[in-house]
mmCIF file of C-alpha atoms in Angstrom:
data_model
loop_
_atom_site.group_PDB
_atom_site.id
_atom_site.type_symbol
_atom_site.label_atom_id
_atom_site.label_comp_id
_atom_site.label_asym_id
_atom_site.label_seq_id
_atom_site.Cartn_x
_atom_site.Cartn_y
_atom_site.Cartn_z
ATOM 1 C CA UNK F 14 -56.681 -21.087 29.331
ATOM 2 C CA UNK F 15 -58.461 -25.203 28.324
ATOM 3 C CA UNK F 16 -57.183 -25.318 24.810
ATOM 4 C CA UNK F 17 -57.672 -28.388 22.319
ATOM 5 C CA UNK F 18 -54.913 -28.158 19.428
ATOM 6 C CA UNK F 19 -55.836 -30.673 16.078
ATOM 7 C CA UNK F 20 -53.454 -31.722 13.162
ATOM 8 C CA UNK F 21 -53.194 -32.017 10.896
ATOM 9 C CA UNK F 22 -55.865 -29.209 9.963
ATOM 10 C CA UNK F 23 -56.265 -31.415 6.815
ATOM 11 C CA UNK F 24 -55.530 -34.614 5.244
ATOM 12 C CA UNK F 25 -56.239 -36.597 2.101
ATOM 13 C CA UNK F 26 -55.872 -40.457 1.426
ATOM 14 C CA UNK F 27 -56.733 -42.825 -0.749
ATOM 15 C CA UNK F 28 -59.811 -45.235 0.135
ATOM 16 C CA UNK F 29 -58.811 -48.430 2.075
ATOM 17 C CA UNK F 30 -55.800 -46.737 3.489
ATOM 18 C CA UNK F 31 -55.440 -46.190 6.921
ATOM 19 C CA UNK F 32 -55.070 -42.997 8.728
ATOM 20 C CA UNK F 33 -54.464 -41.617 12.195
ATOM 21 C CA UNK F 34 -55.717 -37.789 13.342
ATOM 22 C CA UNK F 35 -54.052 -36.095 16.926
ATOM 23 C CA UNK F 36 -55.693 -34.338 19.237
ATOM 24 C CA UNK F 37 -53.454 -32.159 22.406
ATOM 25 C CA UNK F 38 -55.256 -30.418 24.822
ATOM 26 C CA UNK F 39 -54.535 -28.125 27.887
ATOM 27 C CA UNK F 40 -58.106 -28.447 29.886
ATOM 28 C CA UNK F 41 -58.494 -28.856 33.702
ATOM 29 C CA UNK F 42 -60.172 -30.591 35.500
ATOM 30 C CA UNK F 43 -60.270 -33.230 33.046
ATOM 31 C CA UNK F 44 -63.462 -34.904 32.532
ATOM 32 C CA UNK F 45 -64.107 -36.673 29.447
ATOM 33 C CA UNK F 46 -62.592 -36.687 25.990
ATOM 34 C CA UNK F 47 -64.975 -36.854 22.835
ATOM 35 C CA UNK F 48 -64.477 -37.351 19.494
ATOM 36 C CA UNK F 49 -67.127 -35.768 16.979
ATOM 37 C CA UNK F 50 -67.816 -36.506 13.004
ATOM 38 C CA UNK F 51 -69.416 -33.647 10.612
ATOM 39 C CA UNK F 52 -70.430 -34.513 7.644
ATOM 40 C CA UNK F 53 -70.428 -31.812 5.025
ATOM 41 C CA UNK F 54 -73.614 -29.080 5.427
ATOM 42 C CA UNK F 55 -74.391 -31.528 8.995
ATOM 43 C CA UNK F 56 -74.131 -31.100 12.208
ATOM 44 C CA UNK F 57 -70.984 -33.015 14.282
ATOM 45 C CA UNK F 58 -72.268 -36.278 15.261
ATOM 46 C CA UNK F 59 -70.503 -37.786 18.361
ATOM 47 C CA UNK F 60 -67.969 -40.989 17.432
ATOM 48 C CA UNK F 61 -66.970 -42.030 21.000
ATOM 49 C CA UNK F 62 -66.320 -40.738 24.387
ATOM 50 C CA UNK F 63 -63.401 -41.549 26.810
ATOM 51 C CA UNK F 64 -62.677 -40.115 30.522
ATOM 52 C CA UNK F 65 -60.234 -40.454 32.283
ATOM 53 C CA UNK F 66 -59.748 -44.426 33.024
ATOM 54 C CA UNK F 67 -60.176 -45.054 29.362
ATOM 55 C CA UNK F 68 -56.935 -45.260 27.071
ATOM 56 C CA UNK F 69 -58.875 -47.047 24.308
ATOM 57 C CA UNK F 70 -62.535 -46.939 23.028
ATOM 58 C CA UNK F 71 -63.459 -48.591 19.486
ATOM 59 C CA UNK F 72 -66.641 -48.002 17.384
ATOM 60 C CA UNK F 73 -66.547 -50.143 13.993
ATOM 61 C CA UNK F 74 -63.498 -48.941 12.014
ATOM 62 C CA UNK F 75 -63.198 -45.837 14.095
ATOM 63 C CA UNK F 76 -60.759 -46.150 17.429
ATOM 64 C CA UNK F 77 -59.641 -43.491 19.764
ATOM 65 C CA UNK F 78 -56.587 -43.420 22.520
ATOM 66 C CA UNK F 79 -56.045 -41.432 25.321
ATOM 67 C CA UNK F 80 -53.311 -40.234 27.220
ATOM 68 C CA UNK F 81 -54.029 -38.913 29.968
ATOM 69 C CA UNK F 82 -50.634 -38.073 31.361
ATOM 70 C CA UNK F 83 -49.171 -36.642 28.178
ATOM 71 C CA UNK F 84 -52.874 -35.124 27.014
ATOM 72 C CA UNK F 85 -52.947 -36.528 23.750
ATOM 73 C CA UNK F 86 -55.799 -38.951 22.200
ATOM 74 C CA UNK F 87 -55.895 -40.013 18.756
ATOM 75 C CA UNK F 88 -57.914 -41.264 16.131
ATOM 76 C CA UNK F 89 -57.392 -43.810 14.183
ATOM 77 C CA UNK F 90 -59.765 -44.692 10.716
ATOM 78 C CA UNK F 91 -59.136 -48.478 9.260
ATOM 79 C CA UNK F 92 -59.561 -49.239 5.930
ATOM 80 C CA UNK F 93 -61.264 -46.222 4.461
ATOM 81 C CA UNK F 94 -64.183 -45.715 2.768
ATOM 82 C CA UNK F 95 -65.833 -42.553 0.930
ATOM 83 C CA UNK F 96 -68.673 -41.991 3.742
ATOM 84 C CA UNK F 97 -65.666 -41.214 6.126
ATOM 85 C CA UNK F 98 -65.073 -37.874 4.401
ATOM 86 C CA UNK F 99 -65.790 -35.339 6.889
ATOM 87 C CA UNK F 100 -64.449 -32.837 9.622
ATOM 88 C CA UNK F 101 -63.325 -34.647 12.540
ATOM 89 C CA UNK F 102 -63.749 -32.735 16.039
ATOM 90 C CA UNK F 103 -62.065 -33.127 19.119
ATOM 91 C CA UNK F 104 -64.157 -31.964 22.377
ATOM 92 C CA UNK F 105 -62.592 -32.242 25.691
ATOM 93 C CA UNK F 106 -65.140 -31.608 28.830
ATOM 94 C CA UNK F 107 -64.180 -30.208 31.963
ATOM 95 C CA UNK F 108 -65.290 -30.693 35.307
ATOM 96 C CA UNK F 109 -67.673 -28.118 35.895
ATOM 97 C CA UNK F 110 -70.143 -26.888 38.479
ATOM 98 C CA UNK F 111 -73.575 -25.475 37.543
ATOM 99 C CA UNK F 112 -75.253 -25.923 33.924
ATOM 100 C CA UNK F 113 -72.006 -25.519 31.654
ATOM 101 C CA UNK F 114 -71.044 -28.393 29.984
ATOM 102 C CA UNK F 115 -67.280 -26.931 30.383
ATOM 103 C CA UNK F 116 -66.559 -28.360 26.388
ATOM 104 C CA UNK F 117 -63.388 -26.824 24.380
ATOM 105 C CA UNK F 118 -63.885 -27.893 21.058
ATOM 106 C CA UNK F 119 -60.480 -28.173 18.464
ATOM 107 C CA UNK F 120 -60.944 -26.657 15.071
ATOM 108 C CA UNK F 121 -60.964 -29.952 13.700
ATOM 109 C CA UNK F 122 -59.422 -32.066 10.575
ATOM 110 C CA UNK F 123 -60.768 -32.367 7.565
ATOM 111 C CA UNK F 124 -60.651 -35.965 5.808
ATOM 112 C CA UNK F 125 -60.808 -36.591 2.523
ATOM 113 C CA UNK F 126 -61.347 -39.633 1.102
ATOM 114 C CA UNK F 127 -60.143 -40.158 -2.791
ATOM 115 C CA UNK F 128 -61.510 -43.127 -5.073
ATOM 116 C CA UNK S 30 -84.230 -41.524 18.134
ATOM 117 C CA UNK S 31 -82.916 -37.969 19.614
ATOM 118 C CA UNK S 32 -83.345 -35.392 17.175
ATOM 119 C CA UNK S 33 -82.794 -31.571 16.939
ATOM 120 C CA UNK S 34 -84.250 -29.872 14.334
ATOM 121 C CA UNK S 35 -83.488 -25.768 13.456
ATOM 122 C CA UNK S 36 -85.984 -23.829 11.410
ATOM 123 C CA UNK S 37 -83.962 -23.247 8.146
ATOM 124 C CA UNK S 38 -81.142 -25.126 6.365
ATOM 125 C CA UNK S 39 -80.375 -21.845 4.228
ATOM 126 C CA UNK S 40 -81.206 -18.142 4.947
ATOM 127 C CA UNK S 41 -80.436 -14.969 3.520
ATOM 128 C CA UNK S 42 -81.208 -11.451 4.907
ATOM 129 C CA UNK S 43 -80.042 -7.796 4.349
ATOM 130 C CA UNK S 44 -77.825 -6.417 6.761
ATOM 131 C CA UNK S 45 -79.719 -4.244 9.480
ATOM 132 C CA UNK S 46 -82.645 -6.801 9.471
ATOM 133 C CA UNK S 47 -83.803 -8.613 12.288
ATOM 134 C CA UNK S 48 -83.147 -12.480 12.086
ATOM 135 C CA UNK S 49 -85.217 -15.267 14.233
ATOM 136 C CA UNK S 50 -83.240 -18.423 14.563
ATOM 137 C CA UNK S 51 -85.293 -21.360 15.879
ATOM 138 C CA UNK S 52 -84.079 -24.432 17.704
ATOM 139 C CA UNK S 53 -86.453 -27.464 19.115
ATOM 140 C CA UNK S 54 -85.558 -30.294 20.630
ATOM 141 C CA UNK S 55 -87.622 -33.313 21.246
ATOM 142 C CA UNK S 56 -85.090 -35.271 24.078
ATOM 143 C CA UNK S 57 -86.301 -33.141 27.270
ATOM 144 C CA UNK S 58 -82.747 -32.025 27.637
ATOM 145 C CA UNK S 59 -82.471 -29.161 30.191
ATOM 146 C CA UNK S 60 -79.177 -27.703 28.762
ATOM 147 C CA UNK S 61 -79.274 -25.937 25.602
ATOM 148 C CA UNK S 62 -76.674 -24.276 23.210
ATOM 149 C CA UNK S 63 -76.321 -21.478 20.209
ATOM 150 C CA UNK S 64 -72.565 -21.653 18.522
ATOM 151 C CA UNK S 65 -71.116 -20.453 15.307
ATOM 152 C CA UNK S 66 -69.067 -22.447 12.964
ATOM 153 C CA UNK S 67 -66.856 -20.544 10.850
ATOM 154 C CA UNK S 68 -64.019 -22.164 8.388
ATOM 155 C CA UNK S 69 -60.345 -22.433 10.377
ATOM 156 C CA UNK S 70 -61.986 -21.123 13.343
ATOM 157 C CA UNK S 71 -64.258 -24.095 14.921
ATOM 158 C CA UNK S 72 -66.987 -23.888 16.812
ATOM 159 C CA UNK S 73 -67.495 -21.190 18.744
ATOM 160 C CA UNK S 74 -70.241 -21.045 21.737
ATOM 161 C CA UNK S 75 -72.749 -17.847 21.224
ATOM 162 C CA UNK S 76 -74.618 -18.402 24.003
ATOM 163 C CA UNK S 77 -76.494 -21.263 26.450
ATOM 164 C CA UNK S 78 -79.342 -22.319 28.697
ATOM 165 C CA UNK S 79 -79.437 -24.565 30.799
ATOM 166 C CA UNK S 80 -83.143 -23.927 31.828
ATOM 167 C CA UNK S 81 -86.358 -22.190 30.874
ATOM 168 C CA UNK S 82 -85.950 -18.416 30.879
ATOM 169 C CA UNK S 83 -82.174 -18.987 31.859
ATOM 170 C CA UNK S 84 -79.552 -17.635 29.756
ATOM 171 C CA UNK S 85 -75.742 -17.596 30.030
ATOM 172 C CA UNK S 86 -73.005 -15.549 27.780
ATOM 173 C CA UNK S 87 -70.748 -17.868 25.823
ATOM 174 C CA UNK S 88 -67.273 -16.709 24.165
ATOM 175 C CA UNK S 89 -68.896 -13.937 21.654
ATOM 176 C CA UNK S 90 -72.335 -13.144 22.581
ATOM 177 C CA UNK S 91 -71.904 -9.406 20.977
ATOM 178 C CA UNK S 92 -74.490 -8.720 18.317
ATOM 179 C CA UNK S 93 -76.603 -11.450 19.782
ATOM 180 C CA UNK S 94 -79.484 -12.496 22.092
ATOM 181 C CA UNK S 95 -81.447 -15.587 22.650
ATOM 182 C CA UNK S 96 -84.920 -16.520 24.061
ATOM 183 C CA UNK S 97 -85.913 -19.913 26.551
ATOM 184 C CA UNK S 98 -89.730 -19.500 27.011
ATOM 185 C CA UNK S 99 -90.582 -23.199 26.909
ATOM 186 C CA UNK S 100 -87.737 -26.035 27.385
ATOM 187 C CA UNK S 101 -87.989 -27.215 24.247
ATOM 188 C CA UNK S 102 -87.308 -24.557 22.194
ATOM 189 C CA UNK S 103 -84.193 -21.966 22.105
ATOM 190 C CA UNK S 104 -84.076 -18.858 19.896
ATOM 191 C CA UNK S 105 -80.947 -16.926 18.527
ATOM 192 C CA UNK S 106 -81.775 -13.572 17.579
ATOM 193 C CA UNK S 107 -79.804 -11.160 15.518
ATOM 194 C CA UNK S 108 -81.131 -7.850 16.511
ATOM 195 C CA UNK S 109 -79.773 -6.166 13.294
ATOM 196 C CA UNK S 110 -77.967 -8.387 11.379
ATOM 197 C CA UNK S 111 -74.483 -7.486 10.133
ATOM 198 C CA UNK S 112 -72.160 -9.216 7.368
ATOM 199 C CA UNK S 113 -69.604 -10.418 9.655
ATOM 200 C CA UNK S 114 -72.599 -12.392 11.291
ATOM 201 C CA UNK S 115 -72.358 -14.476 7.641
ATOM 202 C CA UNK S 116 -72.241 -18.122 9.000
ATOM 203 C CA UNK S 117 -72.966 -21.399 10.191
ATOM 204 C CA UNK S 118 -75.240 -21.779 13.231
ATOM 205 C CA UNK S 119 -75.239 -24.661 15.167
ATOM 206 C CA UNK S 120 -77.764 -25.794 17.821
ATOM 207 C CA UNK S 121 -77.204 -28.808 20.533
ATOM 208 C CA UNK S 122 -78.627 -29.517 23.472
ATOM 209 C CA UNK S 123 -77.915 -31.731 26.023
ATOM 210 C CA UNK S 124 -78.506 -33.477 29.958
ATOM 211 C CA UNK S 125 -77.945 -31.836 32.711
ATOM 212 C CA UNK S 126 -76.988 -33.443 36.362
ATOM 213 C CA UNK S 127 -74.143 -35.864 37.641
ATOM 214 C CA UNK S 128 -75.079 -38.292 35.413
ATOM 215 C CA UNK S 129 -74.557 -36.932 32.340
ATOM 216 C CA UNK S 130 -72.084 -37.591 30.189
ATOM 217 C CA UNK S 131 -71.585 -34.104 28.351
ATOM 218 C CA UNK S 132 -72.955 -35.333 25.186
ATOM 219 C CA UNK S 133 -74.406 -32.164 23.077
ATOM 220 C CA UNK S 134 -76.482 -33.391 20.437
ATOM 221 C CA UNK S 135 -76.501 -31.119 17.460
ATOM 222 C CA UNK S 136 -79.148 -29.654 14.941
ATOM 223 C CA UNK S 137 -78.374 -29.783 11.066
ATOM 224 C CA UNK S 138 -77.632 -26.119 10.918
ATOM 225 C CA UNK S 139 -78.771 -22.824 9.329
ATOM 226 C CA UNK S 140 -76.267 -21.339 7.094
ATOM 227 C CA UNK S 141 -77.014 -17.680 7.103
ATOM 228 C CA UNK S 142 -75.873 -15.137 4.727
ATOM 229 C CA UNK S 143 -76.295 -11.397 5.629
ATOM 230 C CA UNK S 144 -75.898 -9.399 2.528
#
């Protein structure tokens, strides 16, 4: 059964820190790897997308990893800031025929972000 | 800019009532998707379309039914409305074909309370 596993569920730093979220999963075929942002009372908002060539993607203070042979991708948040508070959700595609999209989403972490 | 929008933000209805939840989105996407988001569970995928007047089961379609008349538009309805159906819907939608790249785009959300 695809699976994605998060962790921590969540976490709580102080702003400017850094801070780094996991993200196994057990889905096959692999396709792509994405990691989504939901603000509070929002829907998830997509961050940044890897497949399977990819071991790094960046978007501003926001980077993700992957590992493709071990299954693991991180993400990592520099220098924190207040509008980073959110659930962060991993979604891992598989290859699929037909309409499905084939996504597993984790359960996600929940950042928060202390003055 | 994409956008999908979902009739209400907040709704609250007595159990045994039927409920109308209304998704439309603007993008042309062929693929679209009803979850539920409940705390330390995730998202959870009610059920999809990925075409008008096509309609596909996701993981917990019980208690549920939806409705693709035009491709713009996807309906959730909760035939009699229960309080374990007390939660956040989501709506996305997204391309279909070889060339997409699995990216669901997601409404704001109707948090629905069924007293």
């Amino acid at each position: 059964k695809n699976q994605v596993e998060q962790s921590p569920q969540s976490l709580i730093i102080l702003e400017g820190k850094n801070c780094t979220l996991q993200c196994n999963y057990t889905v096959s075929p692999f396709s792509n790897l994405r990691w989504y942002k939901q603000d509070t009372g929002r829907g998830p908002v997509s961050l940044t997308i890897m497949t399977f060539s990819e071991n790094t993607k960046s978007n501003g203070r926001y980077t993700a990893t992957l590992d493709a042979d071990t299954k693991q991708s991180s993400l990592h948040i520099t220098a924190s800031q207040l509008s980073d508070s959110a659930s962060y959700i991993c979604v891992v595609s598989a290859l699929l025929g037909g309409g499905a999209d084939g996504l597993t989403f984790g359960k996600g972490t929940h950042l928060i972000i202390q003055p | 800019d994409v956008k999908v929008t979902q009739s209400s933000r907040y709704l609250v209805k007595r159990t045994g009532e039927k409920v109308f939840l209304e998704c439309v989105q603007d993008m042309d996407h062929e693929n679209m998707f009803w979850y539920r988001q409940d705390p330390g569970l995730g998202l959870r995928l009610i059920y999809f379309s990925y075409d008008v007047k096509m309609k596909e089961k996701g993981d917990i379609p019980e208690g549920y039914s939806v409705s693709r008349e035009k491709k713009e538009r996807f309906s959730l309805i909760l035939e009699s409305a229960s309080t374990n159906q007390t939660s956040m819907y989501l709506c996305a939608s997204s391309l279909r074909g070889l060339k997409r790249s699995n990216e669901q785009f997601f409404g704001p959300g109707t948090r629905l309370t069924v007293l």
